[in-house]
Short mmCIF file of N, CA and C in Angstrom, two decimals:
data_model
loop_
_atom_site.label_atom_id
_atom_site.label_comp_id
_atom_site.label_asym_id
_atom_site.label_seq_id
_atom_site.Cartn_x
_atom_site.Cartn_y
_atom_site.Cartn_z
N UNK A 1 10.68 -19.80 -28.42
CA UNK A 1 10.22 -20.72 -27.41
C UNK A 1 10.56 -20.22 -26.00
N UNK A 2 11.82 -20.32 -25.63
CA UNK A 2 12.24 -19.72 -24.42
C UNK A 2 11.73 -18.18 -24.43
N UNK A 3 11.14 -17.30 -25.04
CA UNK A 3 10.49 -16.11 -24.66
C UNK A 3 9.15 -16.04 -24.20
N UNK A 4 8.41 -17.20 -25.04
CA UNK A 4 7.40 -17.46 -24.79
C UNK A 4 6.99 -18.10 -23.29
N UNK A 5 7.83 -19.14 -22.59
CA UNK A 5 7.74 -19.27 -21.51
C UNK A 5 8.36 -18.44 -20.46
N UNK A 6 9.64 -17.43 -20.67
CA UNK A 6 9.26 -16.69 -19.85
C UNK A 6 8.41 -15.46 -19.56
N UNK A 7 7.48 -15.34 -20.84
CA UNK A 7 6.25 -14.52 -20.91
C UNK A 7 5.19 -15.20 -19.93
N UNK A 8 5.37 -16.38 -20.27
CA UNK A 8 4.30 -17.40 -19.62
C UNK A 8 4.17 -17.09 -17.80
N UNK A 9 5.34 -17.28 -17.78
CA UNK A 9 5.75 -16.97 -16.44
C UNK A 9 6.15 -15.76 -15.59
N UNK A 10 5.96 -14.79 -16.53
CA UNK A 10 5.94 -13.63 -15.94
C UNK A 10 4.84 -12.79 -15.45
N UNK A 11 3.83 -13.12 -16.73
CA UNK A 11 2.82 -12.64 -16.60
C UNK A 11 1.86 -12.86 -15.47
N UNK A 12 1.75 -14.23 -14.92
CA UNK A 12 1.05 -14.65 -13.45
C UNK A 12 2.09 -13.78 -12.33
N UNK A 13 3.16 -13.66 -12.44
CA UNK A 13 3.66 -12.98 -11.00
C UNK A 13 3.54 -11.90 -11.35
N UNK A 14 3.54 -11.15 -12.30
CA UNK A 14 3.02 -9.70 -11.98
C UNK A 14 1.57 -9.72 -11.85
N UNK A 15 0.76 -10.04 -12.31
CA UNK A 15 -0.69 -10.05 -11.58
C UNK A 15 -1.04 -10.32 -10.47
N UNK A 16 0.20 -11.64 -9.69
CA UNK A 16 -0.23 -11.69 -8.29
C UNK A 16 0.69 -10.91 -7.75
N UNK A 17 1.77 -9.92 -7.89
CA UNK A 17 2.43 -8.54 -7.60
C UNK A 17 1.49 -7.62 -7.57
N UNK A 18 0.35 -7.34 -8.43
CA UNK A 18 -0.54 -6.57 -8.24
C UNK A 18 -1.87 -6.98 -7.42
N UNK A 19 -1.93 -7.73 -6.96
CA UNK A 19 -3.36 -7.79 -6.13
C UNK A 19 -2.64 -7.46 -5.52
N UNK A 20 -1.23 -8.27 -4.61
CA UNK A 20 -0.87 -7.97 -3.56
C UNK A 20 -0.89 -6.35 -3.40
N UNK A 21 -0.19 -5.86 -4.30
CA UNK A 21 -0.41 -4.53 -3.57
C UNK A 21 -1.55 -3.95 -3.29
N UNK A 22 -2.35 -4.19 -4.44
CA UNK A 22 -4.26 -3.72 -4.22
C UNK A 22 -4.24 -3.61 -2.78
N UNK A 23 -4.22 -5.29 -2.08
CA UNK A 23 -4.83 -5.77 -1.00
C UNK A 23 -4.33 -4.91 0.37
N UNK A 24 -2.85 -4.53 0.52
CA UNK A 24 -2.52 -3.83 0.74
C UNK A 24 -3.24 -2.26 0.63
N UNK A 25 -3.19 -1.55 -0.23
CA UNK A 25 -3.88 -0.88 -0.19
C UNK A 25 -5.04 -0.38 0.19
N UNK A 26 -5.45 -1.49 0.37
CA UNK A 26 -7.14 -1.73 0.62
C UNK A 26 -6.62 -1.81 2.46
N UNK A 27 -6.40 -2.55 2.91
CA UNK A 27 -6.30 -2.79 4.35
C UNK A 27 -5.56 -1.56 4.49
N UNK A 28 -4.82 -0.82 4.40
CA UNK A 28 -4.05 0.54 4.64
C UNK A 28 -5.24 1.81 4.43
N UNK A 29 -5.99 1.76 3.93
CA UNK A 29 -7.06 2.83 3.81
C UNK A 29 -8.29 2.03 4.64
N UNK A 30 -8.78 1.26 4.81
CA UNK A 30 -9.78 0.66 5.54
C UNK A 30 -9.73 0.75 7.17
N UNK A 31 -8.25 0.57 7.34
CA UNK A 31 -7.93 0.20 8.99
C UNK A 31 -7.11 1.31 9.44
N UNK A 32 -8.25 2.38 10.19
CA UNK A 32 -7.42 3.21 10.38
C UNK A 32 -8.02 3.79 11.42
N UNK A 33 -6.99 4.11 12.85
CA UNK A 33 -6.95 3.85 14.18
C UNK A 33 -7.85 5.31 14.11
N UNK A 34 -9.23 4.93 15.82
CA UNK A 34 -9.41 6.45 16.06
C UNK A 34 -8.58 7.21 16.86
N UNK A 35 -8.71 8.31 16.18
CA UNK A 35 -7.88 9.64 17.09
C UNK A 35 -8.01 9.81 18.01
N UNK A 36 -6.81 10.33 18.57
CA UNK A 36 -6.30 10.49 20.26
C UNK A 36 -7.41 11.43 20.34
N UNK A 37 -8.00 11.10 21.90
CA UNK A 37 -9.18 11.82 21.98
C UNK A 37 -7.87 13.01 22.90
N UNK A 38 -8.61 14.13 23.33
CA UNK A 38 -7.83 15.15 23.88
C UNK A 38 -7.98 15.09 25.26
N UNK A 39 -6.91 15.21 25.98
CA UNK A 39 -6.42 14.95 27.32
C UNK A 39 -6.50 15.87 28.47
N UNK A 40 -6.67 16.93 27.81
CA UNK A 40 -7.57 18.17 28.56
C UNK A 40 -7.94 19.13 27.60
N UNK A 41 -8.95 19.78 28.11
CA UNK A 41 -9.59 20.72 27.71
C UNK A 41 -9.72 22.12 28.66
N UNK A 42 -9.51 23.13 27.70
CA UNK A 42 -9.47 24.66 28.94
C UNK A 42 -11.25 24.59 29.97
N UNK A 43 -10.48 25.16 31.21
CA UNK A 43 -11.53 24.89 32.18
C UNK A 43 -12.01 26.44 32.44
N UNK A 44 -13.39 26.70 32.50
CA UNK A 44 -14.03 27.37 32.89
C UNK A 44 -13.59 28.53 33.52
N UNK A 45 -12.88 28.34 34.63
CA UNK A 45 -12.19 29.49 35.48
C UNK A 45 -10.85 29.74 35.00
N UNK A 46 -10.66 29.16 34.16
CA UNK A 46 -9.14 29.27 33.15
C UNK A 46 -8.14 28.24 33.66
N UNK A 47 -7.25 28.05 33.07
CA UNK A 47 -6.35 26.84 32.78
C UNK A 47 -7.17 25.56 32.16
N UNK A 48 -6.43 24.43 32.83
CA UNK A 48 -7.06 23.44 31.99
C UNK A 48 -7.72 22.33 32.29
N UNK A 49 -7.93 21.18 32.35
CA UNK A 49 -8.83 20.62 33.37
C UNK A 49 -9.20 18.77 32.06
N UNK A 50 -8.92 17.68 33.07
CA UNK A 50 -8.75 16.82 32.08
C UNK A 50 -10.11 16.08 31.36
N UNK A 51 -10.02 15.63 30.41
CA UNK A 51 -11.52 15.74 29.89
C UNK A 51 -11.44 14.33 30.18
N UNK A 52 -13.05 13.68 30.27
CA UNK A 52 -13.49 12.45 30.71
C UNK A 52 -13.06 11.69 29.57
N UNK A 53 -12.89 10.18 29.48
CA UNK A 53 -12.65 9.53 28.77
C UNK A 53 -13.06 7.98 29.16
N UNK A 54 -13.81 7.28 28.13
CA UNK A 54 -14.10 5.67 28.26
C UNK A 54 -13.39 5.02 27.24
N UNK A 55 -13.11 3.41 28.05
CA UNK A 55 -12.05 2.81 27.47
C UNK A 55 -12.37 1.24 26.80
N UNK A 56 -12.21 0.80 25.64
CA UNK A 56 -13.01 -0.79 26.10
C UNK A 56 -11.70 -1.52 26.63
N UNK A 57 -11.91 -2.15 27.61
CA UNK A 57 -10.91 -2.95 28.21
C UNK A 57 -11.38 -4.34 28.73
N UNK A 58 -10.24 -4.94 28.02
CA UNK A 58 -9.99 -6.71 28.20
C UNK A 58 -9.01 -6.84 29.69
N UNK A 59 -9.58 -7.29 31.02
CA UNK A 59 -8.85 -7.08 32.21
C UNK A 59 -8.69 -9.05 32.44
N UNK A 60 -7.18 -9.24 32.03
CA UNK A 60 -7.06 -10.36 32.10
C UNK A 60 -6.81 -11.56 33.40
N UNK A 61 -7.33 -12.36 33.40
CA UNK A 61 -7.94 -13.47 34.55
C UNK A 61 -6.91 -13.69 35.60
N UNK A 62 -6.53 -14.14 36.26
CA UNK A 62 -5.54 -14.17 37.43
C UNK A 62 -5.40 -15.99 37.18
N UNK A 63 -4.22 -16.25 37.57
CA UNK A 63 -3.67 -17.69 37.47
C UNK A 63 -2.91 -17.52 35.85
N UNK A 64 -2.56 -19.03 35.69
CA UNK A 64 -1.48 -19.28 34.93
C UNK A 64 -2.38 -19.15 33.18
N UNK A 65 -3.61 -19.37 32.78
CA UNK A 65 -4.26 -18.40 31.69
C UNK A 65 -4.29 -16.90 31.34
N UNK A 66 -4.53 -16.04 32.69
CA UNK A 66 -4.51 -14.82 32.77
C UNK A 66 -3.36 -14.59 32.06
N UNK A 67 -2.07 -15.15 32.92
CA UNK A 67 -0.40 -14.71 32.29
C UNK A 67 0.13 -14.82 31.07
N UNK A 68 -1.03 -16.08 30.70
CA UNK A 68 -0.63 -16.47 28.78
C UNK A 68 -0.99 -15.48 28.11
N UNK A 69 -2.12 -14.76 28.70
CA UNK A 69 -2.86 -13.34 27.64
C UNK A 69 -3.83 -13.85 26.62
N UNK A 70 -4.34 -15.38 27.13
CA UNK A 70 -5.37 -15.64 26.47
C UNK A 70 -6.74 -15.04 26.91
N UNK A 71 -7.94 -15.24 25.96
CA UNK A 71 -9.13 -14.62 26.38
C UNK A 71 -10.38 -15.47 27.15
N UNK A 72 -9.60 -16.53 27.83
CA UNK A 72 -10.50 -17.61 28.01
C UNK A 72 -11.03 -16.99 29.35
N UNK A 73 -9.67 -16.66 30.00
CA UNK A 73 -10.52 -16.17 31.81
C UNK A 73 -10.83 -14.63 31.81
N UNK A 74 -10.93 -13.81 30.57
CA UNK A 74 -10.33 -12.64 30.81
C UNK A 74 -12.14 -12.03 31.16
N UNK A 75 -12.02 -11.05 31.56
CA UNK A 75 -13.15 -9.95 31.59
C UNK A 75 -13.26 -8.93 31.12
N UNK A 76 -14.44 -8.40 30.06
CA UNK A 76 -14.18 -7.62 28.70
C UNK A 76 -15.28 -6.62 29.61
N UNK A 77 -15.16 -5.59 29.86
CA UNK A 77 -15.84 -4.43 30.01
C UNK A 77 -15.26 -2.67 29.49
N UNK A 78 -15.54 -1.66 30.39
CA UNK A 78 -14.97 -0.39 30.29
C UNK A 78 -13.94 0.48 30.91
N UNK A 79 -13.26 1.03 30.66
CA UNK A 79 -12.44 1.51 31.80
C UNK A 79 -13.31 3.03 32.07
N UNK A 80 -13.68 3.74 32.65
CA UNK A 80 -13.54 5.24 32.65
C UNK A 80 -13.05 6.24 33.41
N UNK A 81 -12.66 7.04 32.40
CA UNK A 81 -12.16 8.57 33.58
C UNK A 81 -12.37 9.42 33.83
N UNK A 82 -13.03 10.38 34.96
CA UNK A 82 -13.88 11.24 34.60
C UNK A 82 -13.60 11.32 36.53
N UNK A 83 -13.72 12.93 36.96
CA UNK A 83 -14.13 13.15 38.40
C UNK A 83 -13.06 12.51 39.04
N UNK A 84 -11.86 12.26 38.42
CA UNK A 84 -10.60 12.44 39.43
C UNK A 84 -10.63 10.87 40.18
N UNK A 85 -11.69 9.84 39.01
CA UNK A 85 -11.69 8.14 39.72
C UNK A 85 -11.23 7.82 37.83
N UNK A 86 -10.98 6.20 38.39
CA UNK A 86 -10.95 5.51 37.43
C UNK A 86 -11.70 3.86 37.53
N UNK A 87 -12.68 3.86 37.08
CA UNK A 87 -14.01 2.97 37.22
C UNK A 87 -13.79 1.64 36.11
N UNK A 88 -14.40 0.64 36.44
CA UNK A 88 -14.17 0.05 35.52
C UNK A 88 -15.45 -1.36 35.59
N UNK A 89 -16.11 -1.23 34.65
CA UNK A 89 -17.64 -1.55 34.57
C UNK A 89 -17.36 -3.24 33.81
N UNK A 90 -17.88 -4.23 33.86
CA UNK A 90 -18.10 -5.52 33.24
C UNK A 90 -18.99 -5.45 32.05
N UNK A 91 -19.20 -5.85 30.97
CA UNK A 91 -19.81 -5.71 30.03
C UNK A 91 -21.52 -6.68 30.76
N UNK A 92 -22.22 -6.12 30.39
CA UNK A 92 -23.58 -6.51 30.90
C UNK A 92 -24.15 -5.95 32.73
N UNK A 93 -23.15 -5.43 33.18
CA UNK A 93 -22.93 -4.57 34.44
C UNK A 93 -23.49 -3.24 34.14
N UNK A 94 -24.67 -3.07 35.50
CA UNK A 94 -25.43 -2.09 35.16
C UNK A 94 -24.64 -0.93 36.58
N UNK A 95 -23.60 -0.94 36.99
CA UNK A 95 -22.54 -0.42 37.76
C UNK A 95 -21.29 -1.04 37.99
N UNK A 96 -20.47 -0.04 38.35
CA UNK A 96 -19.10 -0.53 37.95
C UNK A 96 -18.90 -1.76 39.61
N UNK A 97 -17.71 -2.77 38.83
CA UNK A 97 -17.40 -3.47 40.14
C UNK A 97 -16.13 -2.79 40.80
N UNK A 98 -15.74 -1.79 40.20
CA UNK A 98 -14.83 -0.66 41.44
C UNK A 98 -14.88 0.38 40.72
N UNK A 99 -14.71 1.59 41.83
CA UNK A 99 -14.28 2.94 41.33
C UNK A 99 -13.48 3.27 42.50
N UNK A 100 -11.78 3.79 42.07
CA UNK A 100 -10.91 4.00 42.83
C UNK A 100 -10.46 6.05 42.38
N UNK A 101 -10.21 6.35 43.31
CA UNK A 101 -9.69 7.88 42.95
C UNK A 101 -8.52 7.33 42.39
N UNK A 102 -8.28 8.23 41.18
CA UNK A 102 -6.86 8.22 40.62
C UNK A 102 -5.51 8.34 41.32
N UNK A 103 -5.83 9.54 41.97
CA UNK A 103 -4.52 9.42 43.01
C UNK A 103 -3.90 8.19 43.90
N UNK A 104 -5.10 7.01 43.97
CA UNK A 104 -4.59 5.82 44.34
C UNK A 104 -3.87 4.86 43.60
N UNK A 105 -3.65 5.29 42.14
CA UNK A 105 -3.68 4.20 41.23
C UNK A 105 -1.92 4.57 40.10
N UNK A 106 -1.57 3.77 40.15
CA UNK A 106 -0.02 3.64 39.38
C UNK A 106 -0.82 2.72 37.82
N UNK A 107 0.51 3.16 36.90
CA UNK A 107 -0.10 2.70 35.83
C UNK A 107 1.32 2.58 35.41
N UNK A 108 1.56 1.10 34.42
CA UNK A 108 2.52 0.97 33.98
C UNK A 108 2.17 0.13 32.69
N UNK A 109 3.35 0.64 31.68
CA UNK A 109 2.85 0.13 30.54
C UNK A 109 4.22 -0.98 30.23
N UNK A 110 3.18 -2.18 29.42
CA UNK A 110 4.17 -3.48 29.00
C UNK A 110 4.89 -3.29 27.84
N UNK A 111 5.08 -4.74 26.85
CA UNK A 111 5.29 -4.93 25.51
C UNK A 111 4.34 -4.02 24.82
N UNK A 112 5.00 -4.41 23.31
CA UNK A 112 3.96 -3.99 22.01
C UNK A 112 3.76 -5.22 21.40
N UNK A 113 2.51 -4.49 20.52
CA UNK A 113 2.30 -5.38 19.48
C UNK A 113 1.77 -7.07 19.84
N UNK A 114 1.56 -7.67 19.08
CA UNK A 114 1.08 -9.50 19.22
C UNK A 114 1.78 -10.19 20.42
N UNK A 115 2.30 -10.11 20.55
CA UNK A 115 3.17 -10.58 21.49
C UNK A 115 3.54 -10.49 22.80
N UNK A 116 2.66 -9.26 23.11
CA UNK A 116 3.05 -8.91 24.74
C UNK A 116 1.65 -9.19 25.07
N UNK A 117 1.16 -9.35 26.32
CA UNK A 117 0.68 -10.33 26.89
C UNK A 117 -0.72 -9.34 27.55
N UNK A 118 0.29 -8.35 28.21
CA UNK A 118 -0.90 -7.34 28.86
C UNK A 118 -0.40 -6.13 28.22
N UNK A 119 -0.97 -5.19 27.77
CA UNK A 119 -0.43 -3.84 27.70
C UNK A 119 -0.08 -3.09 28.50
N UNK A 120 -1.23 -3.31 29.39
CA UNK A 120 -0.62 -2.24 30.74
C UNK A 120 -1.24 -3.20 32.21
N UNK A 121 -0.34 -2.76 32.99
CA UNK A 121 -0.71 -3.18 34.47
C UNK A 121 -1.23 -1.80 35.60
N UNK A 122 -2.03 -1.71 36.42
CA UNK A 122 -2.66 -0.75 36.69
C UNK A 122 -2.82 -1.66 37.84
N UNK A 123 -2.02 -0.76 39.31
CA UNK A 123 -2.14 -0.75 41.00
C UNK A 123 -2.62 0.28 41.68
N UNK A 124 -3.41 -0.84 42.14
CA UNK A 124 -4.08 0.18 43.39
C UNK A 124 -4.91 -0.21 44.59
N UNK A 125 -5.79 0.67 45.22
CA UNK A 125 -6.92 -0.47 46.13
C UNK A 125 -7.83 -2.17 45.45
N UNK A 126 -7.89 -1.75 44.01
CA UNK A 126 -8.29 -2.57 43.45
C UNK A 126 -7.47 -3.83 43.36
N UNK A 127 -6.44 -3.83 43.37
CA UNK A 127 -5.35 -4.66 43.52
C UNK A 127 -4.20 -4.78 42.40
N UNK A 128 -3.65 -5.82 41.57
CA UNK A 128 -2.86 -5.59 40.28
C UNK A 128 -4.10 -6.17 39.33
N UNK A 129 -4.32 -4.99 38.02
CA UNK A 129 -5.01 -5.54 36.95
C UNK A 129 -4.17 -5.45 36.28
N UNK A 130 -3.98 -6.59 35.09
CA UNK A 130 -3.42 -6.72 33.79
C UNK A 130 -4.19 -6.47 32.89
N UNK A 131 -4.39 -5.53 31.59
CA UNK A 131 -5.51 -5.17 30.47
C UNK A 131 -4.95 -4.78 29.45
N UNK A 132 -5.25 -4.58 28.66
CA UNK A 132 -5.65 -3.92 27.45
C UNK A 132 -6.80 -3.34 27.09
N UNK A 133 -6.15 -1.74 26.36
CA UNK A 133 -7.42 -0.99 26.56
C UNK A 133 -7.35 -0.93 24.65
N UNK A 134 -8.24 -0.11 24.30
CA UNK A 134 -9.13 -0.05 22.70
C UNK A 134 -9.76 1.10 22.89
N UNK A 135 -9.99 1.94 21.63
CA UNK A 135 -11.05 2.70 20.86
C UNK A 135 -11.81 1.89 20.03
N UNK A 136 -11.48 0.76 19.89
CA UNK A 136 -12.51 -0.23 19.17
C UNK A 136 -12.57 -1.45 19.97
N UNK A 137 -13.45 -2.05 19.30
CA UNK A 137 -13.98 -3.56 19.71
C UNK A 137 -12.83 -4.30 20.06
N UNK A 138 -12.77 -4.94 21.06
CA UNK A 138 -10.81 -6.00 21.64
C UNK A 138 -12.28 -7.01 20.98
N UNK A 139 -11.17 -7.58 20.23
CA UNK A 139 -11.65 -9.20 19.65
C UNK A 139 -11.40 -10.31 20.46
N UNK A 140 -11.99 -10.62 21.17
CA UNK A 140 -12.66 -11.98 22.38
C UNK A 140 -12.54 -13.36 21.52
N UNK A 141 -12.41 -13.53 19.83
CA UNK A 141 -11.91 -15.09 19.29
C UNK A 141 -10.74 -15.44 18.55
N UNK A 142 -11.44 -14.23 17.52
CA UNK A 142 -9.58 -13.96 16.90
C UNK A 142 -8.88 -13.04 16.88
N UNK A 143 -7.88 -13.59 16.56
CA UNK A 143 -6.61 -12.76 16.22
C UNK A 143 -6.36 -11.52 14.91
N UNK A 144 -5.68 -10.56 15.02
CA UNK A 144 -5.31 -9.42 14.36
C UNK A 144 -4.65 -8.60 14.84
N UNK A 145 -3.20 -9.40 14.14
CA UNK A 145 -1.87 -8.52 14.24
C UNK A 145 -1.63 -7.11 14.13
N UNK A 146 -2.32 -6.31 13.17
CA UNK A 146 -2.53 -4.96 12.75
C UNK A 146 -3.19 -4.51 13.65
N UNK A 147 -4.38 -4.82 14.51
CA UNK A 147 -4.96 -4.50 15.71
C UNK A 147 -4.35 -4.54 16.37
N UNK A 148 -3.64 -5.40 16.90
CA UNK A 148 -3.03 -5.67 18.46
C UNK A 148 -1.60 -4.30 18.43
N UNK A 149 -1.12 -3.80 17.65
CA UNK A 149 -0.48 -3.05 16.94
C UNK A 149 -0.89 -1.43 17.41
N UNK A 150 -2.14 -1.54 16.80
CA UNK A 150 -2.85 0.02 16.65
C UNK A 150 -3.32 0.06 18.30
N UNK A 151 -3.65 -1.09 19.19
CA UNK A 151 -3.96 -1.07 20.91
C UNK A 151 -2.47 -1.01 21.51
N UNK A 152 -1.88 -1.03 21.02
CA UNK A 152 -0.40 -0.75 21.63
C UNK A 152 -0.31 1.23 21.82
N UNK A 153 -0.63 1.97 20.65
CA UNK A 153 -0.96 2.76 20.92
C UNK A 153 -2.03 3.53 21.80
N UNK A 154 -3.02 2.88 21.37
CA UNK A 154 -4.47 3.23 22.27
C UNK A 154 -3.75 3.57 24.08
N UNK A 155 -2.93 2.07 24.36
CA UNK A 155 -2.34 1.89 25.67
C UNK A 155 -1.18 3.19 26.13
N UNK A 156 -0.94 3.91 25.01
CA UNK A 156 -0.28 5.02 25.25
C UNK A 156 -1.20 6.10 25.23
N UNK A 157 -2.34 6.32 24.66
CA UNK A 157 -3.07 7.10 24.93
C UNK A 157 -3.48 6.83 26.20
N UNK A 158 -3.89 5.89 26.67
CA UNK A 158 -5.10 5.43 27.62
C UNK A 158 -3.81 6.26 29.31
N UNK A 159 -2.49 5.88 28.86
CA UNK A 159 -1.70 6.40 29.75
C UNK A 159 -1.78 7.93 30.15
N UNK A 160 -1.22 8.62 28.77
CA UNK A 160 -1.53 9.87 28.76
C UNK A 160 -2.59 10.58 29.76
N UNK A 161 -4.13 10.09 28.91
CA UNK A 161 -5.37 10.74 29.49
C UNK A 161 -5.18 10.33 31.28
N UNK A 162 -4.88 9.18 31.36
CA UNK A 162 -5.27 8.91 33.05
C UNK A 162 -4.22 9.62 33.72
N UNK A 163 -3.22 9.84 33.37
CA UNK A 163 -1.88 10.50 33.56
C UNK A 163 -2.69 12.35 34.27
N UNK A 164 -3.33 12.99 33.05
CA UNK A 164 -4.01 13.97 33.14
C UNK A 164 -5.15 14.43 34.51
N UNK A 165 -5.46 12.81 34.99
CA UNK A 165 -6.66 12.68 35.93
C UNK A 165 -6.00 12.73 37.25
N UNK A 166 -4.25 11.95 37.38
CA UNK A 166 -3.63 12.26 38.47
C UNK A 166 -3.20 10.31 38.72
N UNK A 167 -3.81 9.66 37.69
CA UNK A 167 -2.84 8.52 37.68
C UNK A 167 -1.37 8.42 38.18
N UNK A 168 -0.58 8.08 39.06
CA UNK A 168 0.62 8.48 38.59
C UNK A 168 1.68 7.20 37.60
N UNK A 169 2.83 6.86 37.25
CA UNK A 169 3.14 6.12 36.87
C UNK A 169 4.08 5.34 37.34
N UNK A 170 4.12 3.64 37.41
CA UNK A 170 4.48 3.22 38.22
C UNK A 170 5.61 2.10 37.98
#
C-alpha cells in the first residue's frame, strides 16, 4: 500500500521535473541574443575605422512616467552611427529629429536587467536622453525578463560601437 502511493506520487513530479526541463530547454535554444556586430573594421588607407551601426531604441518620456521606465510616454525609434554623428530617427519619421557629432555626446550606462529603469543616459546638444537600445524588437506592452537581460548587454555593445565613433563616456 504505502509503495503504491508513493509510486503514485512520484510519478506526477517526475513528469512535471521533466517538462520543466524540456521547457527550459526549449527557451535556452530558441532565445538567443544577436551578435555583437563589429566595432571597427580595417580602413582603406590602413588602420581601422569604425563601422556604422543602427540601434532600435526606446528614448524614455521626461516627467515623473519617463523616470518609472514605463512605456506609456516613451518614444520607440532608431539610434544610428555612422560619419562621426549619432542620429536618432522616431519610428514613422521619414528624417531624424536630431543628428549630433559624436564628439558632442557623453554616454553613460545604468542598472541591469528588469529592474533598471533606463539603460543608458546619453548628453549632449540634444539634451539628457534616457533609452534603451536592442538588436531586436523593445516590446512597447509586455514584459520579458530574459529580454530585458539580453538589452542589458546590447547597452554594452551599443557603448562600445559609439565609443569607436568618438562618443566619449560620461
Amino acid at each position: 500500500m504505502t509503495v503504491t502511493v508513493l509510486l503514485l506520487l512520484a510519478v506526477p513530479a517526475v513528469l512535471f521535473g521533466l517538462l520543466l526541463a524540456g521547457l527550459l530547454v526549449l527557451v535556452l535554444t530558441r532565445s538567443r541574443p544577436a551578435p555583437a556586430p563589429p566595432v571597427v573594421a580595417p580602413a582603406p588607407g590602413g588602420g581601422f575605422a569604425p563601422v556604422p551601426s543602427t540601434w532600435n531604441v526606446q528614448v524614455l518620456g521626461p516627467g515623473v512616467i519617463g523616470r518609472m521606465g514605463g512605456t506609456l510616454g516613451s518614444t520607440f525609434g532608431t539610434l544610428a552611427l555612422a560619419d562621426g554623428t549619432v542620429a536618432f530617427t522616431p519610428d514613422g519619421a521619414t528624417a531624424p529629429a536630431w543628428v549630433v557629432p559624436c564628439a558632442q555626446v557623453w554616454v553613460r550606462r545604468q542598472g541591469v536587467g528588469p529592474f533598471a529603469v533606463a539603460a543608458l543616459r546619453l548628453h549632449g546638444p540634444m539634451g539628457e536622453v534616457s533609452c534603451n537600445v536592442s538588436r531586436e524588437h523593445i516590446n512597447r506592452i509586455s514584459a520579458n525578463s530574459l529580454k530585458d537581460f539580453r538589452e542589458a548587454g546590447y547597452a554594452g555593445q551599443f557603448v562600445a560601437s559609439a565609443q569607436a565613433h568618438g562618443v566619449r563616456l560620461g
